[in-house]
Every structure is written in C-alpha cells, then in structure tokens.
C-alpha cells in the first residue's frame, strides 16, 4: 500500500473519529444558511428567546459588507432587517423577544474606508458604526448611539434593561454599559493600549464575559468583569487566541473559539469559570467558531466552514458533556 493511500486512510479515520466525538454532545447537526439564499457568507447567529428563529449577519451576493438577517428555523427563509446600506454586525434579540439590536454604519457620511488589519483574526472597526434598535421585521428603527466612533458587539442584559457593547469613542477599544434606550452610558473598562470587546451578560446578570489582548496585541484572552466594572479576572492565560465567548444558560460554563489547533482550524471549547476546566466541542480541520446557545441550553448555533468551505451558520441539538453536568 502506497504512502499516499496510507495517509488518506489515516486522515479519513481521524476525521471520522473527530466527528464521532462531536456527536456525543452535538446531535442532529444541520446547516442553516447556504449560498443559494443569496449570500457570499454568513455567521454569528443568536437564537430568539423561544429558539424558533435566529438573527445573524451575512454578506449579500456581489456585496462586500455584512447585513443583518433573521430567519424562522421552520420556514428557513431569511429576512433582511437592516437597511441594506453601510456595514452591519452583531445582531441580538431582546430577552422578551419583541425587539432586536444591531450595529450599522448606514447613516455614516461619506468617509474613506479603513481597516484595522488584514490579519487572519482581526476585523474592521468601521467608523460611524452605531447601535440601533428595531422591531423584529426591521421597522421602527431607532439609533441608540451616535458619533463617528465604532459602537458594536452589543448584547442585552437578562432583564432587557441594559446593553453592553464595545466602542473606541475614547480613543481605545473599551466596554460600555448603557440603558436599553441608549441613555446613561458608562465606561466599564479603562484600558488605553489594548482591545476589549465581544461582551455578554451572564444569565443571572452578575458577570460580563469578554475578550481582550492585554498581554500582546491581537493575542486575545477571556476575562470576566462585574457590570459595575469591579472584580475583573482572567479566564484563559495561554499563547493561543481565545475569543467569541458566550454563556451556557447554567451560568457556570462559557463556550468560546480558540486557535489551540492552529489558525487554519479554530475550534470551539467549553470552560468552567470556577475550576477553569476545559472541554473541546468541535473536531474538524477547518474554522469552527462564534458559538451561542438557546435560552434553554438545548441547542447550539455556530459559524463553520465544514460544508463547502464558505462560512455558514450551523445548528445542533446540544447535550452537556458528562464532566460538566
């Protein structure tokens, strides 16, 4: 038997074993978005409170910027809820299911587009990106923040009374918390030389998880902080890029994206915020990231290139590993 055939058999066996490991806790895996829906790519999906719909971002065919969409998971027909202008990111449902928020630059004056980096794990900090609230169909659009800075990466508190987000309005990327109507914004982190972003309230509202590159530029790690800015502590401390954290509804576990297996194949892990014990959830040789859970913890959504190589939203039924029950 030739070396090439042996290598192929070993590689195929590894892939099969990896996916078999996934199926212990990721069951009924199915792809939710497709290029045939008119998208170049799609990702960063979050469930509605009743888990019947998702909100996500996608680049329309022939375009270069993300727009925000919702989709009923039975009908599987995407609905664009952003204006179609500018760039968009970070859609999220209000906990009562009656409103959505997202970030958009559609009201930006003509400005030259800039990029923070072409690096494989950084992203654009689009100027004049502001937070907007809307009805579920995108109507009744209301701007919550204003100005030329980047305001995005937003999520509601469990009671729907507050929004946490990231902004560089003070010259550096920091976290802010404001009331649900955009008022009473207050600075949560006060770092002058690093990035802080991707925040989410814990299910009980007592913590906010986020990512930051405190030690080395772009070398993101996970942190916790109280909503009043106190008791900040670090969850991960390694040489990898750890980002896109999201709470499991039990409030003890956080799913996140990591480069532990290389930048060509980011994977999803769970971490216990008390013991710091970790568990791998995805096994592939391509990108797996941006995980989120339904409110009851029975479903998980994430972004993956495991299909045809383009970034798409995938959904599965979720069961906690035995070690974390």
mmCIF file of C-alpha atoms in Angstrom:
data_model
loop_
_atom_site.group_PDB
_atom_site.id
_atom_site.type_symbol
_atom_site.label_atom_id
_atom_site.label_comp_id
_atom_site.label_asym_id
_atom_site.label_seq_id
_atom_site.Cartn_x
_atom_site.Cartn_y
_atom_site.Cartn_z
ATOM 1 C CA UNK A 1 0.000 0.000 0.000
ATOM 2 C CA UNK A 2 1.481 3.357 -1.033
ATOM 3 C CA UNK A 3 2.249 6.175 1.384
ATOM 4 C CA UNK A 4 -0.413 8.415 -0.167
ATOM 5 C CA UNK A 5 -3.134 5.817 0.359
ATOM 6 C CA UNK A 6 -2.000 5.122 3.924
ATOM 7 C CA UNK A 7 -2.021 8.843 4.709
ATOM 8 C CA UNK A 8 -5.504 9.229 3.213
ATOM 9 C CA UNK A 9 -6.853 6.331 5.275
ATOM 10 C CA UNK A 10 -5.307 7.663 8.476
ATOM 11 C CA UNK A 11 -6.580 11.173 7.805
ATOM 12 C CA UNK A 12 -10.062 9.891 6.958
ATOM 13 C CA UNK A 13 -10.087 7.821 10.152
ATOM 14 C CA UNK A 14 -9.090 10.880 12.197
ATOM 15 C CA UNK A 15 -11.892 12.931 10.637
ATOM 16 C CA UNK A 16 -14.430 10.169 11.304
ATOM 17 C CA UNK A 17 -13.239 9.788 14.901
ATOM 18 C CA UNK A 18 -13.389 13.539 15.444
ATOM 19 C CA UNK A 19 -16.935 13.873 14.165
ATOM 20 C CA UNK A 20 -17.919 10.819 16.212
ATOM 21 C CA UNK A 21 -16.649 12.619 19.313
ATOM 22 C CA UNK A 22 -18.746 15.661 18.378
ATOM 23 C CA UNK A 23 -21.896 13.601 18.080
ATOM 24 C CA UNK A 24 -21.823 12.841 21.810
ATOM 25 C CA UNK A 25 -22.949 16.406 22.549
ATOM 26 C CA UNK A 26 -23.670 17.965 19.107
ATOM 27 C CA UNK A 27 -26.566 15.960 17.719
ATOM 28 C CA UNK A 28 -28.620 16.424 14.560
ATOM 29 C CA UNK A 29 -26.085 18.855 13.125
ATOM 30 C CA UNK A 30 -27.592 20.774 10.232
ATOM 31 C CA UNK A 31 -26.544 23.682 8.066
ATOM 32 C CA UNK A 32 -28.872 26.688 8.411
ATOM 33 C CA UNK A 33 -27.562 29.135 5.790
ATOM 34 C CA UNK A 34 -26.495 28.467 2.203
ATOM 35 C CA UNK A 35 -25.047 30.410 -0.747
ATOM 36 C CA UNK A 36 -28.319 29.621 -2.552
ATOM 37 C CA UNK A 37 -30.021 32.032 -0.140
ATOM 38 C CA UNK A 38 -28.132 34.837 -1.886
ATOM 39 C CA UNK A 39 -25.178 35.069 0.495
ATOM 40 C CA UNK A 40 -21.434 35.236 -0.081
ATOM 41 C CA UNK A 41 -21.027 34.047 3.512
ATOM 42 C CA UNK A 42 -22.931 34.089 6.797
ATOM 43 C CA UNK A 43 -22.273 33.702 10.509
ATOM 44 C CA UNK A 44 -22.507 34.934 14.103
ATOM 45 C CA UNK A 45 -26.007 33.647 14.797
ATOM 46 C CA UNK A 46 -28.012 34.054 18.011
ATOM 47 C CA UNK A 47 -31.306 32.408 18.927
ATOM 48 C CA UNK A 48 -34.540 34.210 19.651
ATOM 49 C CA UNK A 49 -35.742 33.661 23.238
ATOM 50 C CA UNK A 50 -38.124 30.898 22.091
ATOM 51 C CA UNK A 51 -35.385 29.360 19.877
ATOM 52 C CA UNK A 52 -37.733 29.378 16.874
ATOM 53 C CA UNK A 53 -35.662 31.942 14.963
ATOM 54 C CA UNK A 54 -32.100 33.179 14.662
ATOM 55 C CA UNK A 55 -30.580 36.572 13.979
ATOM 56 C CA UNK A 56 -27.314 36.542 12.043
ATOM 57 C CA UNK A 57 -25.104 38.515 9.704
ATOM 58 C CA UNK A 58 -24.464 37.715 6.047
ATOM 59 C CA UNK A 59 -22.827 39.319 3.037
ATOM 60 C CA UNK A 60 -25.318 39.510 0.148
ATOM 61 C CA UNK A 61 -24.113 38.083 -3.148
ATOM 62 C CA UNK A 62 -21.998 40.590 -5.043
ATOM 63 C CA UNK A 63 -21.619 42.849 -1.999
ATOM 64 C CA UNK A 64 -18.724 43.237 0.456
ATOM 65 C CA UNK A 65 -20.383 44.278 3.729
ATOM 66 C CA UNK A 66 -22.464 42.289 6.191
ATOM 67 C CA UNK A 67 -26.168 42.973 6.641
ATOM 68 C CA UNK A 68 -28.379 41.641 9.448
ATOM 69 C CA UNK A 69 -30.985 38.942 8.853
ATOM 70 C CA UNK A 70 -33.474 36.957 10.872
ATOM 71 C CA UNK A 71 -34.810 33.562 9.912
ATOM 72 C CA UNK A 72 -37.595 31.330 11.141
ATOM 73 C CA UNK A 73 -35.986 27.915 11.572
ATOM 74 C CA UNK A 74 -39.041 26.116 10.205
ATOM 75 C CA UNK A 75 -39.606 28.295 7.141
ATOM 76 C CA UNK A 76 -35.847 28.734 6.513
ATOM 77 C CA UNK A 77 -36.452 31.971 4.591
ATOM 78 C CA UNK A 78 -34.045 34.790 5.560
ATOM 79 C CA UNK A 79 -35.450 38.279 6.164
ATOM 80 C CA UNK A 80 -33.110 41.254 5.950
ATOM 81 C CA UNK A 81 -33.799 43.535 8.912
ATOM 82 C CA UNK A 82 -31.019 46.085 8.362
ATOM 83 C CA UNK A 83 -31.300 48.830 5.763
ATOM 84 C CA UNK A 84 -29.031 47.301 3.127
ATOM 85 C CA UNK A 85 -26.709 50.301 3.355
ATOM 86 C CA UNK A 86 -23.339 50.581 5.047
ATOM 87 C CA UNK A 87 -21.811 47.768 7.078
ATOM 88 C CA UNK A 88 -23.544 45.852 9.871
ATOM 89 C CA UNK A 89 -22.630 43.436 12.641
ATOM 90 C CA UNK A 90 -23.720 41.890 15.935
ATOM 91 C CA UNK A 91 -27.479 41.366 15.899
ATOM 92 C CA UNK A 92 -29.159 40.274 19.147
ATOM 93 C CA UNK A 93 -32.710 39.675 20.425
ATOM 94 C CA UNK A 94 -34.161 41.466 23.423
ATOM 95 C CA UNK A 95 -34.957 38.869 26.118
ATOM 96 C CA UNK A 96 -38.711 39.404 25.732
ATOM 97 C CA UNK A 97 -38.413 38.630 22.017
ATOM 98 C CA UNK A 98 -40.107 41.850 20.923
ATOM 99 C CA UNK A 99 -37.115 43.872 19.716
ATOM 100 C CA UNK A 100 -33.689 43.395 18.200
ATOM 101 C CA UNK A 101 -30.490 45.410 18.326
ATOM 102 C CA UNK A 102 -27.589 45.505 15.887
ATOM 103 C CA UNK A 103 -24.736 47.760 14.823
ATOM 104 C CA UNK A 104 -24.811 49.589 11.490
ATOM 105 C CA UNK A 105 -22.941 52.345 9.658
ATOM 106 C CA UNK A 106 -25.812 53.118 7.270
ATOM 107 C CA UNK A 107 -26.055 56.728 8.483
ATOM 108 C CA UNK A 108 -22.335 57.341 8.021
ATOM 109 C CA UNK A 109 -21.326 60.386 5.984
ATOM 110 C CA UNK A 110 -19.062 59.597 3.028
ATOM 111 C CA UNK A 111 -15.736 58.532 4.531
ATOM 112 C CA UNK A 112 -12.749 56.659 3.240
ATOM 113 C CA UNK A 113 -12.964 53.046 4.332
ATOM 114 C CA UNK A 114 -10.204 51.940 6.675
ATOM 115 C CA UNK A 115 -9.157 48.591 8.038
ATOM 116 C CA UNK A 116 -7.507 47.849 11.342
ATOM 117 C CA UNK A 117 -5.541 44.963 9.819
ATOM 118 C CA UNK A 118 -5.506 42.242 7.210
ATOM 119 C CA UNK A 119 -4.589 39.768 9.912
ATOM 120 C CA UNK A 120 -6.395 36.441 9.929
ATOM 121 C CA UNK A 121 -8.153 37.024 13.245
ATOM 122 C CA UNK A 122 -8.773 40.777 13.402
ATOM 123 C CA UNK A 123 -11.640 42.782 11.932
ATOM 124 C CA UNK A 124 -12.658 46.214 10.717
ATOM 125 C CA UNK A 125 -13.516 48.914 13.251
ATOM 126 C CA UNK A 126 -15.843 50.739 10.906
ATOM 127 C CA UNK A 127 -16.238 54.466 11.653
ATOM 128 C CA UNK A 128 -19.750 55.788 12.322
ATOM 129 C CA UNK A 129 -20.833 52.303 13.365
ATOM 130 C CA UNK A 130 -23.690 52.823 15.831
ATOM 131 C CA UNK A 131 -26.202 50.728 17.743
ATOM 132 C CA UNK A 132 -29.812 50.522 16.556
ATOM 133 C CA UNK A 133 -32.983 49.056 17.988
ATOM 134 C CA UNK A 134 -35.747 47.783 15.699
ATOM 135 C CA UNK A 135 -38.910 45.716 15.615
ATOM 136 C CA UNK A 136 -38.486 42.100 14.571
ATOM 137 C CA UNK A 137 -39.053 42.939 10.906
ATOM 138 C CA UNK A 138 -36.525 45.798 10.946
ATOM 139 C CA UNK A 139 -39.148 48.557 11.168
ATOM 140 C CA UNK A 140 -39.286 51.320 13.807
ATOM 141 C CA UNK A 141 -35.507 51.716 13.575
ATOM 142 C CA UNK A 142 -34.116 53.802 16.431
ATOM 143 C CA UNK A 143 -30.494 54.888 16.838
ATOM 144 C CA UNK A 144 -29.144 54.269 20.359
ATOM 145 C CA UNK A 145 -25.616 55.690 19.997
ATOM 146 C CA UNK A 146 -24.195 58.424 17.802
ATOM 147 C CA UNK A 147 -20.953 59.896 16.551
ATOM 148 C CA UNK A 148 -18.009 58.931 14.353
ATOM 149 C CA UNK A 149 -16.678 56.151 16.601
ATOM 150 C CA UNK A 150 -17.182 52.409 16.343
ATOM 151 C CA UNK A 151 -20.035 51.200 18.609
ATOM 152 C CA UNK A 152 -20.827 47.493 18.199
ATOM 153 C CA UNK A 153 -20.511 43.992 19.703
ATOM 154 C CA UNK A 154 -23.721 44.551 21.633
ATOM 155 C CA UNK A 155 -25.955 42.362 23.818
ATOM 156 C CA UNK A 156 -28.837 42.845 26.260
ATOM 157 C CA UNK A 157 -28.769 42.111 29.960
ATOM 158 C CA UNK A 158 -31.045 39.205 31.022
ATOM 159 C CA UNK A 159 -33.801 41.605 32.124
ATOM 160 C CA UNK A 160 -33.546 43.637 28.905
ATOM 161 C CA UNK A 161 -32.894 46.834 30.850
ATOM 162 C CA UNK A 162 -29.256 47.329 29.834
ATOM 163 C CA UNK A 163 -26.987 46.858 26.823
ATOM 164 C CA UNK A 164 -23.293 46.074 26.961
ATOM 165 C CA UNK A 165 -21.174 46.987 23.943
ATOM 166 C CA UNK A 166 -17.665 47.869 22.755
ATOM 167 C CA UNK A 167 -16.543 51.249 21.453
ATOM 168 C CA UNK A 168 -13.398 53.226 20.665
ATOM 169 C CA UNK A 169 -15.082 56.549 21.341
ATOM 170 C CA UNK A 170 -12.433 57.443 23.947
ATOM 171 C CA UNK A 171 -9.638 56.564 21.542
ATOM 172 C CA UNK A 172 -9.230 52.932 22.605
ATOM 173 C CA UNK A 173 -11.488 49.896 22.408
ATOM 174 C CA UNK A 174 -13.276 49.564 25.736
ATOM 175 C CA UNK A 175 -16.522 48.160 27.107
ATOM 176 C CA UNK A 176 -19.549 50.278 27.962
ATOM 177 C CA UNK A 177 -22.923 49.627 29.548
ATOM 178 C CA UNK A 178 -25.959 51.785 28.773
ATOM 179 C CA UNK A 179 -29.673 51.706 29.462
ATOM 180 C CA UNK A 180 -31.767 49.883 26.873
ATOM 181 C CA UNK A 181 -32.780 53.196 25.283
ATOM 182 C CA UNK A 182 -29.125 54.166 24.778
ATOM 183 C CA UNK A 183 -29.006 56.602 27.673
ATOM 184 C CA UNK A 184 -26.774 56.704 30.728
ATOM 185 C CA UNK A 185 -23.735 55.172 29.020
ATOM 186 C CA UNK A 186 -20.878 54.416 31.396
ATOM 187 C CA UNK A 187 -17.362 53.141 30.851
ATOM 188 C CA UNK A 188 -16.760 49.604 32.094
ATOM 189 C CA UNK A 189 -13.086 49.024 31.256
ATOM 190 C CA UNK A 190 -10.446 51.730 31.230
ATOM 191 C CA UNK A 191 -7.549 50.487 29.137
ATOM 192 C CA UNK A 192 -5.608 52.841 26.914
ATOM 193 C CA UNK A 193 -3.478 50.475 24.848
ATOM 194 C CA UNK A 194 -5.448 47.311 24.115
ATOM 195 C CA UNK A 195 -8.673 45.935 22.672
ATOM 196 C CA UNK A 196 -11.655 44.965 24.862
ATOM 197 C CA UNK A 197 -14.730 43.571 23.135
ATOM 198 C CA UNK A 198 -17.236 40.811 22.476
ATOM 199 C CA UNK A 199 -19.095 41.219 25.815
ATOM 200 C CA UNK A 200 -22.104 39.226 27.038
ATOM 201 C CA UNK A 201 -24.014 39.357 30.322
ATOM 202 C CA UNK A 202 -24.183 36.128 32.317
ATOM 203 C CA UNK A 203 -27.659 34.530 32.588
ATOM 204 C CA UNK A 204 -28.066 35.933 36.124
ATOM 205 C CA UNK A 205 -26.708 39.341 35.132
ATOM 206 C CA UNK A 206 -23.921 39.238 37.715
ATOM 207 C CA UNK A 207 -20.973 38.944 35.298
ATOM 208 C CA UNK A 208 -19.922 40.048 31.840
ATOM 209 C CA UNK A 209 -17.583 37.843 29.828
ATOM 210 C CA UNK A 210 -15.393 39.471 27.173
ATOM 211 C CA UNK A 211 -12.163 39.196 25.196
ATOM 212 C CA UNK A 212 -9.083 41.406 25.441
ATOM 213 C CA UNK A 213 -5.469 41.482 24.271
ATOM 214 C CA UNK A 214 -3.892 42.843 27.449
ATOM 215 C CA UNK A 215 -0.562 40.997 27.217
ATOM 216 C CA UNK A 216 0.139 41.008 23.467
ATOM 217 C CA UNK A 217 -1.582 42.778 20.572
ATOM 218 C CA UNK A 218 -4.192 40.527 18.915
ATOM 219 C CA UNK A 219 -3.423 37.685 21.371
ATOM 220 C CA UNK A 220 -6.958 37.657 22.772
ATOM 221 C CA UNK A 221 -7.793 36.035 26.110
ATOM 222 C CA UNK A 222 -11.085 35.715 28.003
ATOM 223 C CA UNK A 223 -11.998 37.822 31.029
ATOM 224 C CA UNK A 224 -14.863 38.328 33.465
ATOM 225 C CA UNK A 225 -15.954 41.624 34.997
ATOM 226 C CA UNK A 226 -18.876 42.798 37.101
ATOM 227 C CA UNK A 227 -21.410 45.139 35.407
ATOM 228 C CA UNK A 228 -20.147 47.937 37.662
ATOM 229 C CA UNK A 229 -16.561 47.445 36.463
ATOM 230 C CA UNK A 230 -15.285 45.678 39.576
ATOM 231 C CA UNK A 231 -13.702 42.269 40.223
ATOM 232 C CA UNK A 232 -12.173 41.792 36.797
ATOM 233 C CA UNK A 233 -10.478 38.407 36.435
ATOM 234 C CA UNK A 234 -8.884 36.407 33.669
ATOM 235 C CA UNK A 235 -10.313 33.087 32.467
ATOM 236 C CA UNK A 236 -7.676 31.984 29.942
ATOM 237 C CA UNK A 237 -3.926 32.547 30.000
ATOM 238 C CA UNK A 238 -2.112 30.785 27.190
ATOM 239 C CA UNK A 239 -0.334 31.530 23.946
ATOM 240 C CA UNK A 240 -3.403 30.987 21.808
ATOM 241 C CA UNK A 241 -6.076 33.358 20.523
ATOM 242 C CA UNK A 242 -9.241 32.860 22.580
ATOM 243 C CA UNK A 243 -12.302 34.869 21.591
ATOM 244 C CA UNK A 244 -16.063 34.927 20.878
ATOM 245 C CA UNK A 245 -17.162 33.785 24.373
ATOM 246 C CA UNK A 246 -20.830 33.001 25.035
ATOM 247 C CA UNK A 247 -22.534 31.805 28.220
ATOM 248 C CA UNK A 248 -24.219 28.469 28.609
ATOM 249 C CA UNK A 249 -27.596 29.069 30.357
ATOM 250 C CA UNK A 250 -26.366 27.348 33.525
ATOM 251 C CA UNK A 251 -24.178 30.419 34.139
ATOM 252 C CA UNK A 252 -21.162 28.299 35.029
ATOM 253 C CA UNK A 253 -19.837 27.480 31.571
ATOM 254 C CA UNK A 254 -18.659 29.617 28.667
ATOM 255 C CA UNK A 255 -18.229 28.383 25.104
ATOM 256 C CA UNK A 256 -15.528 30.112 23.102
ATOM 257 C CA UNK A 257 -13.398 29.999 19.948
ATOM 258 C CA UNK A 258 -9.696 29.141 20.144
ATOM 259 C CA UNK A 259 -6.616 28.773 17.952
ATOM 260 C CA UNK A 260 -5.292 25.856 20.052
ATOM 261 C CA UNK A 261 -5.262 23.719 16.901
ATOM 262 C CA UNK A 262 -3.925 26.358 14.528
ATOM 263 C CA UNK A 263 -5.213 29.490 12.853
ATOM 264 C CA UNK A 264 -6.381 27.390 9.907
ATOM 265 C CA UNK A 265 -8.727 25.454 12.195
ATOM 266 C CA UNK A 266 -10.191 27.459 15.055
ATOM 267 C CA UNK A 267 -12.304 25.178 17.263
ATOM 268 C CA UNK A 268 -14.955 25.580 19.975
ATOM 269 C CA UNK A 269 -14.280 24.760 23.611
ATOM 270 C CA UNK A 270 -16.178 24.997 26.896
ATOM 271 C CA UNK A 271 -14.579 26.420 30.024
ATOM 272 C CA UNK A 272 -15.844 26.258 33.618
ATOM 273 C CA UNK A 273 -15.478 29.762 35.091
ATOM 274 C CA UNK A 274 -14.838 28.388 38.589
ATOM 275 C CA UNK A 275 -12.494 25.439 38.003
ATOM 276 C CA UNK A 276 -11.136 26.630 34.597
ATOM 277 C CA UNK A 277 -11.576 23.068 33.358
ATOM 278 C CA UNK A 278 -11.996 22.912 29.572
ATOM 279 C CA UNK A 279 -13.669 20.585 27.096
ATOM 280 C CA UNK A 280 -13.424 20.505 23.308
ATOM 281 C CA UNK A 281 -16.759 20.594 21.433
ATOM 282 C CA UNK A 282 -15.846 20.650 17.719
ATOM 283 C CA UNK A 283 -13.418 18.457 15.785
ATOM 284 C CA UNK A 284 -12.586 19.481 12.245
ATOM 285 C CA UNK A 285 -9.755 20.697 10.051
ATOM 286 C CA UNK A 286 -11.458 23.982 9.251
ATOM 287 C CA UNK A 287 -12.914 27.030 11.013
ATOM 288 C CA UNK A 288 -15.424 26.431 13.814
ATOM 289 C CA UNK A 289 -16.344 29.417 15.989
ATOM 290 C CA UNK A 290 -18.733 32.052 17.306
ATOM 291 C CA UNK A 291 -20.864 29.667 19.395
ATOM 292 C CA UNK A 292 -24.163 30.618 21.012
ATOM 293 C CA UNK A 293 -26.808 28.698 22.970
ATOM 294 C CA UNK A 294 -30.580 28.793 23.038
ATOM 295 C CA UNK A 295 -32.093 30.096 26.279
ATOM 296 C CA UNK A 296 -32.888 26.561 27.477
ATOM 297 C CA UNK A 297 -29.438 25.253 26.545
ATOM 298 C CA UNK A 298 -30.860 22.549 24.302
ATOM 299 C CA UNK A 299 -29.495 23.974 21.054
ATOM 300 C CA UNK A 300 -26.242 25.495 19.880
ATOM 301 C CA UNK A 301 -25.505 27.653 16.834
ATOM 302 C CA UNK A 302 -22.087 28.432 15.444
ATOM 303 C CA UNK A 303 -20.200 29.513 12.325
ATOM 304 C CA UNK A 304 -18.364 26.841 10.355
ATOM 305 C CA UNK A 305 -16.640 26.203 7.044
ATOM 306 C CA UNK A 306 -17.242 22.456 7.273
ATOM 307 C CA UNK A 307 -19.701 22.465 4.393
ATOM 308 C CA UNK A 308 -18.440 23.742 1.027
ATOM 309 C CA UNK A 309 -15.646 25.820 2.544
ATOM 310 C CA UNK A 310 -17.599 29.063 2.896
ATOM 311 C CA UNK A 311 -18.558 30.407 6.312
ATOM 312 C CA UNK A 312 -22.131 29.386 7.141
ATOM 313 C CA UNK A 313 -24.385 29.048 10.192
ATOM 314 C CA UNK A 314 -24.785 25.566 11.632
ATOM 315 C CA UNK A 315 -27.202 24.421 14.355
ATOM 316 C CA UNK A 316 -27.288 21.294 16.507
ATOM 317 C CA UNK A 317 -29.114 19.857 19.473
ATOM 318 C CA UNK A 318 -26.805 20.194 22.461
ATOM 319 C CA UNK A 319 -26.111 17.949 25.415
ATOM 320 C CA UNK A 320 -23.594 18.900 28.084
ATOM 321 C CA UNK A 321 -20.555 16.648 28.405
ATOM 322 C CA UNK A 322 -20.839 14.394 31.476
ATOM 323 C CA UNK A 323 -17.954 16.192 33.146
ATOM 324 C CA UNK A 324 -19.985 19.420 33.321
ATOM 325 C CA UNK A 325 -23.409 18.171 34.365
#
